[in-house]
Coordinates of C-alpha atoms in Angstrom, one line a residue:
I167 CA 115.5 104.2 77.9
V168 CA 113.9 107.3 79.4
Q169 CA 115.7 110.6 79.8
G170 CA 115.1 114.0 81.3
V171 CA 112.5 112.9 83.8
S172 CA 111.4 115.6 86.3
R173 CA 108.1 114.5 88.0
S174 CA 106.7 114.5 91.5
V175 CA 104.2 112.1 93.0
L176 CA 102.0 113.6 95.7
P177 CA 100.0 112.0 98.5
G178 CA 96.8 110.5 97.1
Q179 CA 97.7 110.7 93.4
R180 CA 96.4 107.9 91.2
I181 CA 98.7 107.7 88.1
G182 CA 98.3 105.4 85.2
I183 CA 101.5 104.8 83.2
L184 CA 100.8 104.5 79.5
G185 CA 103.1 103.5 76.6
A186 CA 103.7 100.9 74.0
N187 CA 105.6 97.8 74.9
G188 CA 109.4 98.4 75.1
Q189 CA 109.1 102.2 75.7
G190 CA 110.3 101.9 79.4
K191 CA 107.2 101.8 81.6
S192 CA 108.6 99.0 83.7
T193 CA 112.0 100.7 83.8
V194 CA 110.4 103.8 85.3
V195 CA 108.6 101.9 88.0
K196 CA 111.6 99.7 88.8
T197 CA 113.7 102.8 89.2
I198 CA 111.2 104.4 91.7
A199 CA 111.1 101.0 93.5
H200 CA 114.9 101.0 93.8
D201 CA 115.1 97.8 91.7
L202 CA 117.2 99.8 89.3
A203 CA 119.5 102.7 90.1
P204 CA 119.1 105.9 88.1
L205 CA 121.9 106.3 85.6
V206 CA 121.9 110.0 86.2
G207 CA 120.1 112.4 88.6
T208 CA 118.5 111.7 91.9
I209 CA 115.3 110.5 93.5
T210 CA 114.1 112.5 96.5
E211 CA 111.8 110.7 98.8
G212 CA 109.3 112.2 101.2
K213 CA 109.7 111.6 104.9
G214 CA 108.0 108.3 106.0
L215 CA 107.7 107.0 102.4
S216 CA 106.9 103.2 102.3
I217 CA 106.8 101.6 98.9
G218 CA 104.9 98.5 98.0
Y219 CA 106.0 97.1 94.6
F220 CA 104.3 94.4 92.6
A221 CA 106.5 93.5 89.6
Q222 CA 105.6 91.4 86.6
Q223 CA 107.9 88.7 87.9
E224 CA 106.8 89.1 91.5
L225 CA 105.4 85.5 91.6
D226 CA 109.1 84.4 91.7
V227 CA 109.3 85.6 95.3
L228 CA 107.0 82.8 96.4
V229 CA 108.4 79.5 97.7
A230 CA 106.7 76.6 96.0
D231 CA 106.7 74.1 98.9
E232 CA 105.5 76.7 101.5
T233 CA 101.9 77.6 102.3
P234 CA 100.2 81.0 102.3
L235 CA 100.2 81.0 106.1
Q236 CA 104.0 80.2 106.1
H237 CA 104.6 83.1 103.7
M238 CA 102.6 85.5 106.0
T239 CA 104.4 84.2 109.1
R240 CA 107.8 84.8 107.6
L241 CA 106.8 88.2 106.4
A242 CA 105.6 89.2 109.9
R243 CA 108.9 87.8 111.4
D244 CA 111.1 89.7 108.9
M245 CA 109.2 93.0 109.5
T246 CA 109.4 92.5 113.3
Q247 CA 113.2 92.0 113.0
T248 CA 113.6 95.1 110.9
S249 CA 111.3 97.2 113.1
T250 CA 109.1 98.1 110.1
L251 CA 105.8 96.9 111.5
S252 CA 103.2 99.7 111.8
G253 CA 100.6 98.2 114.1
Q254 CA 99.9 95.0 112.3
S255 CA 99.1 92.0 114.5
T256 CA 101.5 89.0 114.0
R257 CA 99.2 86.5 115.8
E258 CA 98.6 83.4 113.7
Q259 CA 94.8 83.9 113.9
D260 CA 95.0 87.5 112.7
L261 CA 97.3 86.4 109.8
R262 CA 94.7 83.8 108.9
N263 CA 91.9 86.4 109.1
F264 CA 93.9 88.7 106.8
L265 CA 94.5 85.9 104.3
G266 CA 90.7 85.3 104.4
T267 CA 90.1 88.9 103.1
F268 CA 92.0 87.7 99.9
N269 CA 89.9 84.6 99.7
F270 CA 92.4 82.3 101.3
S271 CA 90.3 80.4 103.9
G272 CA 90.0 76.9 105.3
D273 CA 92.4 74.4 103.9
M274 CA 93.8 76.9 101.4
V275 CA 96.0 78.6 104.0
K276 CA 97.8 75.2 104.4
Q277 CA 98.0 74.4 100.6
N278 CA 101.5 74.5 99.0
V279 CA 101.9 77.5 96.8
G280 CA 103.4 75.3 94.0
S281 CA 100.0 73.7 93.5
M282 CA 98.1 77.0 93.1
S283 CA 97.0 78.7 89.9
G284 CA 98.7 81.8 88.6
G285 CA 95.7 83.9 89.8
E286 CA 95.9 82.5 93.3
K287 CA 99.6 83.2 93.5
A288 CA 99.1 86.7 92.3
R289 CA 96.4 87.2 95.0
L290 CA 98.9 85.9 97.7
V291 CA 101.6 88.4 96.6
L292 CA 99.0 91.2 96.6
C293 CA 97.9 90.1 100.1
M294 CA 101.5 90.2 101.4
L295 CA 102.0 93.6 99.8
V296 CA 98.9 95.2 101.3
W297 CA 99.7 93.7 104.7
T298 CA 103.0 95.7 104.8
R299 CA 100.9 98.9 104.7
P300 CA 102.8 100.9 102.1
N301 CA 101.8 104.5 101.3
L302 CA 102.9 104.3 97.7
L303 CA 101.8 101.3 95.6
L304 CA 103.8 100.6 92.4
L305 CA 101.9 98.0 90.4
D306 CA 103.4 96.6 87.2
E307 CA 100.7 94.5 85.3
P308 CA 99.1 93.2 88.5
T309 CA 96.2 91.6 86.6
N310 CA 98.1 89.3 84.3
H311 CA 97.0 86.1 86.1
L312 CA 93.8 87.3 87.6
D313 CA 90.2 86.3 86.6
L314 CA 87.5 88.9 86.1
V315 CA 86.1 88.6 89.6
T316 CA 89.5 89.1 91.2
R317 CA 90.3 92.0 88.9
E318 CA 87.1 93.7 90.0
A319 CA 88.0 93.0 93.7
L320 CA 91.5 94.5 93.1
A321 CA 89.9 97.7 91.6
L322 CA 87.7 98.0 94.7
A323 CA 90.6 97.5 97.0
L324 CA 92.8 100.1 95.2
N325 CA 89.9 102.6 95.3
E326 CA 89.7 102.1 99.1
F327 CA 93.5 102.4 99.5
E328 CA 94.4 105.9 100.9
G329 CA 97.9 106.2 99.6
S330 CA 99.3 107.0 96.2
V331 CA 99.2 104.5 93.3
M332 CA 101.3 104.2 90.1
L333 CA 99.8 101.6 87.9
V334 CA 101.1 100.0 84.7
S335 CA 98.4 97.9 83.1
H336 CA 96.9 96.8 79.8
D337 CA 93.6 96.4 81.6
R338 CA 91.7 99.5 80.5
A339 CA 88.9 98.9 82.9
L340 CA 91.3 98.9 85.8
L341 CA 93.0 102.0 84.6
R342 CA 89.7 103.8 84.1
S343 CA 88.4 102.7 87.6
V344 CA 91.6 103.5 89.6
C345 CA 93.5 106.3 87.9
D346 CA 92.6 110.0 87.6
E347 CA 95.6 111.1 85.7
F348 CA 98.0 109.5 83.2
W349 CA 101.7 109.7 82.3
L350 CA 102.9 108.6 78.8
V351 CA 106.3 107.0 78.3
S352 CA 107.2 107.4 74.6
S353 CA 110.2 108.2 72.5
G354 CA 112.5 108.4 75.5
T355 CA 110.4 110.8 77.5
L356 CA 107.9 110.7 80.4
A357 CA 105.3 113.4 80.2
P358 CA 101.7 114.0 81.4
F359 CA 99.1 112.6 79.0
D360 CA 96.3 115.2 78.8
G361 CA 93.7 113.1 77.1
D362 CA 91.7 110.1 78.4
L363 CA 91.9 106.4 77.7
E364 CA 89.8 106.8 74.6
D365 CA 92.3 109.4 73.2
Y366 CA 95.1 106.9 74.0
Q367 CA 93.7 104.4 71.5
V368 CA 95.7 106.2 68.7
Y369 CA 99.0 105.2 70.3

C-alpha cells in the first residue's frame, strides 16, 4: 500500500498522519506498532522505546463481563510478570485512583464493561494505555466513540504527555491542538506535508 518509506520519529515529535480513506494511514501505524510486519526493509528502534498503540478496533481487547478494576489489575499483573513495570504502583487503591483520573469512580470501577457506552470503553482503553507509560503513542482514530468533553480532555492529556505522538484522526480540532507537523499518505507514498490543516482541505 505504501512504498519507499524512509522517515524517523524523534523524541517529543507530534505528528499528524493525513490521507484519504484507504490510502494506508492505519497500515503505516500498524507496521510501526508491530501489528504488521514490513514487506521489505527494516524498522530500527531507539534504545528504551516503549510503544503504546490505540487501534480502531482496540475496544475488542476488553472483556465484557469484567470491570475496569479487573482490567487494570490484570494489566498490572501481566506487566509485573514480564518485568515491564516502570515504577507504577500495583496496589488496588492506587489503581482505583488512576481510574478516577479517567472519570471511573465510585461504582463505575465495579461495573461490567459490557454495559458501558462506546465512549466509556474507549476511555478505559486509553486509561490502560497511559498507565503502561509508553514513550511513543500511536493513536488510530482515538476519538471515534468519545463525546466532546472527553475529546477535549484527551487533547489536554496528549499535550501534557512528554513522549512522541503519531496521530491518525478525522478530528481536525484534535490534530490542530496536538500536532505540530503532518505527514501525508497518498498514492503509495509517505511524505512530509508542508502546509497546515487549512491547506489540507483540498485533498
